[in-house]
mmCIF file of C-alpha atoms in Angstrom:
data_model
loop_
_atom_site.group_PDB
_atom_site.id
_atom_site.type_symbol
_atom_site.label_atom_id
_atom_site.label_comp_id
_atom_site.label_asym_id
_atom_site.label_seq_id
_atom_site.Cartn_x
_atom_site.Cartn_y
_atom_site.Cartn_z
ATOM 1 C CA UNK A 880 -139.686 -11.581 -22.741
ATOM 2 C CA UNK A 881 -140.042 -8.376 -21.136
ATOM 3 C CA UNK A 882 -137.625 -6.728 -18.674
ATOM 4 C CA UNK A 883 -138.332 -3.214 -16.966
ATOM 5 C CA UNK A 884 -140.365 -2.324 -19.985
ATOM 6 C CA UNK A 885 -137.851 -3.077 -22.566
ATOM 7 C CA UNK A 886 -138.296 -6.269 -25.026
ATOM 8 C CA UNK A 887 -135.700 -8.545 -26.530
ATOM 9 C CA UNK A 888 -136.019 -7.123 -30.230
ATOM 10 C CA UNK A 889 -132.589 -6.248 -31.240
ATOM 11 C CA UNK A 890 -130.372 -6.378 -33.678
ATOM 12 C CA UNK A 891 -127.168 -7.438 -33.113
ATOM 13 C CA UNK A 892 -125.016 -6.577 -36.951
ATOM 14 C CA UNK A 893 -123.347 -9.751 -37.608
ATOM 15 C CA UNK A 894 -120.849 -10.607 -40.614
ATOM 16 C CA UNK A 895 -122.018 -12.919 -43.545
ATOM 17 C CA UNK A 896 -125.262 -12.870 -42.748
ATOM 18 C CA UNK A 897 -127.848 -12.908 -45.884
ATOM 19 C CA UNK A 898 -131.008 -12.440 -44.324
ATOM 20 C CA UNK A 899 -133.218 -11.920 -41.476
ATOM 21 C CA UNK A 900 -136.321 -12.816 -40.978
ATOM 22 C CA UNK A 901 -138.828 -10.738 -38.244
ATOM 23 C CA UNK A 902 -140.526 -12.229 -35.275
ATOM 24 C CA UNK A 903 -143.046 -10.612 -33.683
ATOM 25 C CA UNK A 904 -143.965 -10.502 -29.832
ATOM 26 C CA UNK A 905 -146.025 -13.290 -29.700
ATOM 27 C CA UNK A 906 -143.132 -15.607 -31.661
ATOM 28 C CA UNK A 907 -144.702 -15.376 -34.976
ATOM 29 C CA UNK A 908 -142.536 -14.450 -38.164
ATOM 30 C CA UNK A 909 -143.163 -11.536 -39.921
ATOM 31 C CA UNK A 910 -145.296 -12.922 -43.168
ATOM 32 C CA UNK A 911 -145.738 -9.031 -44.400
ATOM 33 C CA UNK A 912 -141.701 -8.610 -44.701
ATOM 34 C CA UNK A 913 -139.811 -9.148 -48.102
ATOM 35 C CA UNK A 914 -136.694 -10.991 -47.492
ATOM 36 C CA UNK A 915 -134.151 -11.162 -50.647
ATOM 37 C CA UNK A 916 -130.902 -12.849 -49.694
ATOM 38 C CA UNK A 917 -129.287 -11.931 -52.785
ATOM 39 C CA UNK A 918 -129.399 -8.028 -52.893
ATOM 40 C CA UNK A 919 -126.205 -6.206 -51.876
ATOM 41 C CA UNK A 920 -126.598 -2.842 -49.795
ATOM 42 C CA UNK A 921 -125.831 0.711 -51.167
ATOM 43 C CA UNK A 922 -122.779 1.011 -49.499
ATOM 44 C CA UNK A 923 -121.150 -2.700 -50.649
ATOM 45 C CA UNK A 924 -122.555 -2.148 -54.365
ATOM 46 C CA UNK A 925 -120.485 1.366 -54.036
ATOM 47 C CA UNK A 926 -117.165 0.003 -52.678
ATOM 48 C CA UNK A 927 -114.428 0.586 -55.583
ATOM 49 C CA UNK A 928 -110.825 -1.020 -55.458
ATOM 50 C CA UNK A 929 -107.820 0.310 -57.285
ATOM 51 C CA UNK A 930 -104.321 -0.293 -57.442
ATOM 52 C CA UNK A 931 -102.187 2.569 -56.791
ATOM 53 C CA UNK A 932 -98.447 0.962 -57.611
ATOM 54 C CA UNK A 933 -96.098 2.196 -60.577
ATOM 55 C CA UNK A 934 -96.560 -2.224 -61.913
ATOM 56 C CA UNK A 935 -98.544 -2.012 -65.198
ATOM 57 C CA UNK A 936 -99.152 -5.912 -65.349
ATOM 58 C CA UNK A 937 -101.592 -6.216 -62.168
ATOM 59 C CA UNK A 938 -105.043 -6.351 -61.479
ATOM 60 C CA UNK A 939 -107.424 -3.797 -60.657
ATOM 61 C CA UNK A 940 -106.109 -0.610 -62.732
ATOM 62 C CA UNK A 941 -109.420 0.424 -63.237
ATOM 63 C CA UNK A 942 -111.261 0.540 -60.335
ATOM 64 C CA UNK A 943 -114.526 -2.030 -59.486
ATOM 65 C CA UNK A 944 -116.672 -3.242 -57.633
ATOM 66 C CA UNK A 945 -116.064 -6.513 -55.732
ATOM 67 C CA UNK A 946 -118.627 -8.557 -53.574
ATOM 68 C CA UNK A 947 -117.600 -8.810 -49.831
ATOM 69 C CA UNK A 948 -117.616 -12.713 -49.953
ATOM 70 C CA UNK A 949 -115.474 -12.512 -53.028
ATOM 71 C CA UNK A 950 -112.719 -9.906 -50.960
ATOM 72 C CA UNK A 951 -110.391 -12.063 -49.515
ATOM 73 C CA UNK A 952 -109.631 -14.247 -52.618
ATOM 74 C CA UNK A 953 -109.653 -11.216 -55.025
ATOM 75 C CA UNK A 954 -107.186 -8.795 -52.965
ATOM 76 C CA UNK A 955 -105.159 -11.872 -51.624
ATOM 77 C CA UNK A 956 -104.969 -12.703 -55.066
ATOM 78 C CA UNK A 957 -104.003 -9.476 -56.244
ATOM 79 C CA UNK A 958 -101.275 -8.921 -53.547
ATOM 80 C CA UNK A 959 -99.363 -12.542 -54.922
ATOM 81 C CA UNK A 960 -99.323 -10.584 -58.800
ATOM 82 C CA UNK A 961 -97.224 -7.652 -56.851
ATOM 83 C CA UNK A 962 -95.294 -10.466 -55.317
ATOM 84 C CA UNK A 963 -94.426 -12.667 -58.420
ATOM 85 C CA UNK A 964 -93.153 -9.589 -60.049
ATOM 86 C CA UNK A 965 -90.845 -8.932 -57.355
ATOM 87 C CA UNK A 966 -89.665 -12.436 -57.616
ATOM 88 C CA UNK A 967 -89.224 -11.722 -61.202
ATOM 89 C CA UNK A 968 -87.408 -8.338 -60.283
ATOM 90 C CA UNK A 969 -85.140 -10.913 -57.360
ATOM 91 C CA UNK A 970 -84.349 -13.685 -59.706
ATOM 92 C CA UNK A 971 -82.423 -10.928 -62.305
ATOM 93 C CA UNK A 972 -78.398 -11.494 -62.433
ATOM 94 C CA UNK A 973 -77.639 -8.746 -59.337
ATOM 95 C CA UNK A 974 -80.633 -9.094 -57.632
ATOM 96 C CA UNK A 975 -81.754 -11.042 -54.845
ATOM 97 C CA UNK A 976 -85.269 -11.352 -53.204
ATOM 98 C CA UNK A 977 -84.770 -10.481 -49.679
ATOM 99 C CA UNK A 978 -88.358 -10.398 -48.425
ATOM 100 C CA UNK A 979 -91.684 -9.859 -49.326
ATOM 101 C CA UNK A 980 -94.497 -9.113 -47.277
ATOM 102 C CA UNK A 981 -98.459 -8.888 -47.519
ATOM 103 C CA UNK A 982 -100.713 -7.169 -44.966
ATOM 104 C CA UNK A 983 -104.546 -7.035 -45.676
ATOM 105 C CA UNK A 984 -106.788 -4.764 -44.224
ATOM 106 C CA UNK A 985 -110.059 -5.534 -42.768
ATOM 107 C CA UNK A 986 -113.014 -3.915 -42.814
ATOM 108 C CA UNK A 987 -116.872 -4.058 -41.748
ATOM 109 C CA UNK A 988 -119.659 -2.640 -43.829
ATOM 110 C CA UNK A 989 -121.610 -0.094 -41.342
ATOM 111 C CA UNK A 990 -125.053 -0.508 -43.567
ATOM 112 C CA UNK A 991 -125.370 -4.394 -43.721
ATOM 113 C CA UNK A 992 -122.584 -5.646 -41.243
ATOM 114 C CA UNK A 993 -120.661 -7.787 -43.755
ATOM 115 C CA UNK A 994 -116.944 -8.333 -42.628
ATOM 116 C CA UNK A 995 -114.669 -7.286 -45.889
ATOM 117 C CA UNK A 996 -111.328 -6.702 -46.815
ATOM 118 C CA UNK A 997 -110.591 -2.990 -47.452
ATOM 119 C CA UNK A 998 -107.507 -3.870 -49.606
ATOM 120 C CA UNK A 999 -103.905 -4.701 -49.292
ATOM 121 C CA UNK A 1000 -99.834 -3.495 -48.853
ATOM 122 C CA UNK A 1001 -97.404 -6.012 -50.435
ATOM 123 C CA UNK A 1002 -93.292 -4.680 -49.433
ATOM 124 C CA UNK A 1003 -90.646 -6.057 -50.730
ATOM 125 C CA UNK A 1004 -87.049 -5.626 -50.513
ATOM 126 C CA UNK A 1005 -84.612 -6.422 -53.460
ATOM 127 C CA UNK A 1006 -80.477 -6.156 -52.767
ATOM 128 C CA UNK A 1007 -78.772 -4.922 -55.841
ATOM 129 C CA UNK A 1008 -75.268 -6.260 -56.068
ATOM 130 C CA UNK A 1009 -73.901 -2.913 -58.400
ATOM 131 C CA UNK A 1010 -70.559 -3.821 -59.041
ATOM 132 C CA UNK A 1011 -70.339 -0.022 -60.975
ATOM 133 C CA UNK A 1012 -70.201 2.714 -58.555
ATOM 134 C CA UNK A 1013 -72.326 4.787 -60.693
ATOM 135 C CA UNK A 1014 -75.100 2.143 -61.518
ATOM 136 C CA UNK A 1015 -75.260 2.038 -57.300
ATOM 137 C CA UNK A 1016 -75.508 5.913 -56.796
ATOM 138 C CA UNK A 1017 -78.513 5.882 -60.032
ATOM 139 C CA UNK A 1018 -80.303 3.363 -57.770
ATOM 140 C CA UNK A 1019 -79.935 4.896 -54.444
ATOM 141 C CA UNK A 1020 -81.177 8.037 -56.505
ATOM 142 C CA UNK A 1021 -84.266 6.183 -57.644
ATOM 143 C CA UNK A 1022 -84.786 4.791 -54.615
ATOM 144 C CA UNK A 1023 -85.103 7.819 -52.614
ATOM 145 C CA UNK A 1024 -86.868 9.539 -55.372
ATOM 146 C CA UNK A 1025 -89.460 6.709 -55.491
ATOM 147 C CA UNK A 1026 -89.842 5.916 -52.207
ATOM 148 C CA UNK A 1027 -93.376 6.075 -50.831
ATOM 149 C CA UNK A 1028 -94.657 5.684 -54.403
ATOM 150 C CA UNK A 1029 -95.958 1.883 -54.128
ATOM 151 C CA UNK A 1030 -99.068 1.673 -52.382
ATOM 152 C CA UNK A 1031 -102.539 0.183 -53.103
ATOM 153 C CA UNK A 1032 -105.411 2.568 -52.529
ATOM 154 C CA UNK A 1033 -108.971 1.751 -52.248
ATOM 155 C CA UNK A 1034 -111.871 4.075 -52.669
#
């Protein structure tokens, strides 16, 4: 269909898609075009993630790849390790789990269109109950000094 000179060929990027097949003017498919559902574009094959919190025993230290489709289980995933340790860090004598939070980000890749998540923020908050005035101050001094130091970074 033609209006005011323009046709109806356009592409419209949507998310999860794995292939598209041509059509031509006269509703015939595109025999000449290669169509591989399986190969990732440049820009998802590039996509790094890496954890950029002080915790040792968590994923994704050294940054790779991970497949868009895969994104959501791996990062969720990854956010619930940060949260069992502060469960861990709650359920000390003194301590008590206030809250935890997770917040994913998400993303869309501008080459192929695939929806993604970018990565992930878990906060917590632990109360201390410091019955020694000077084991408080130390942690209000590493507190403050810390602060800001817990984030996940993705490249």
């Amino acid at each position: 269909m033609q209006i005011g000179g323009m046709s109806n060929n356009y592409t419209i990027p949507i998310s999860n898609v794995s292939k598209v097949t041509p059509i031509n003017t006269d509703n015939t498919v595109d025999s000449s075009s290669k169509v591989n559902g399986s190969t990732e574009c440049k820009t998802c094959q590039n996509r790094k993630y890496v954890d950029g919190s002080d915790e040792l025993n968590v994923s994704f230290k050294t940054p790779g790849n991970i497949k868009p489709e895969q994104s959501f289980a791996r990062v969720s995933s990854h956010e619930r390790e940060h949260v069992s340790n502060a469960i861990a860090k709650g359920s000390k004598p003194g301590a008590k789990l206030i809250s935890a939070n997770v917040t994913l980000k998400m993303g869309v890749c501008p080459e192929c269109g695939k929806a993604y998540v970018e990565g992930g923020t878990t906060r917590t908050k632990i109360s201390y109950s410091e019955k020694n005035p000077y084991s408080r101050n130390q942690k209000n001094f590493e507190r403050e000094a810390f602060l800001g130091n817990n984030i996940d970074e993705y490249a």
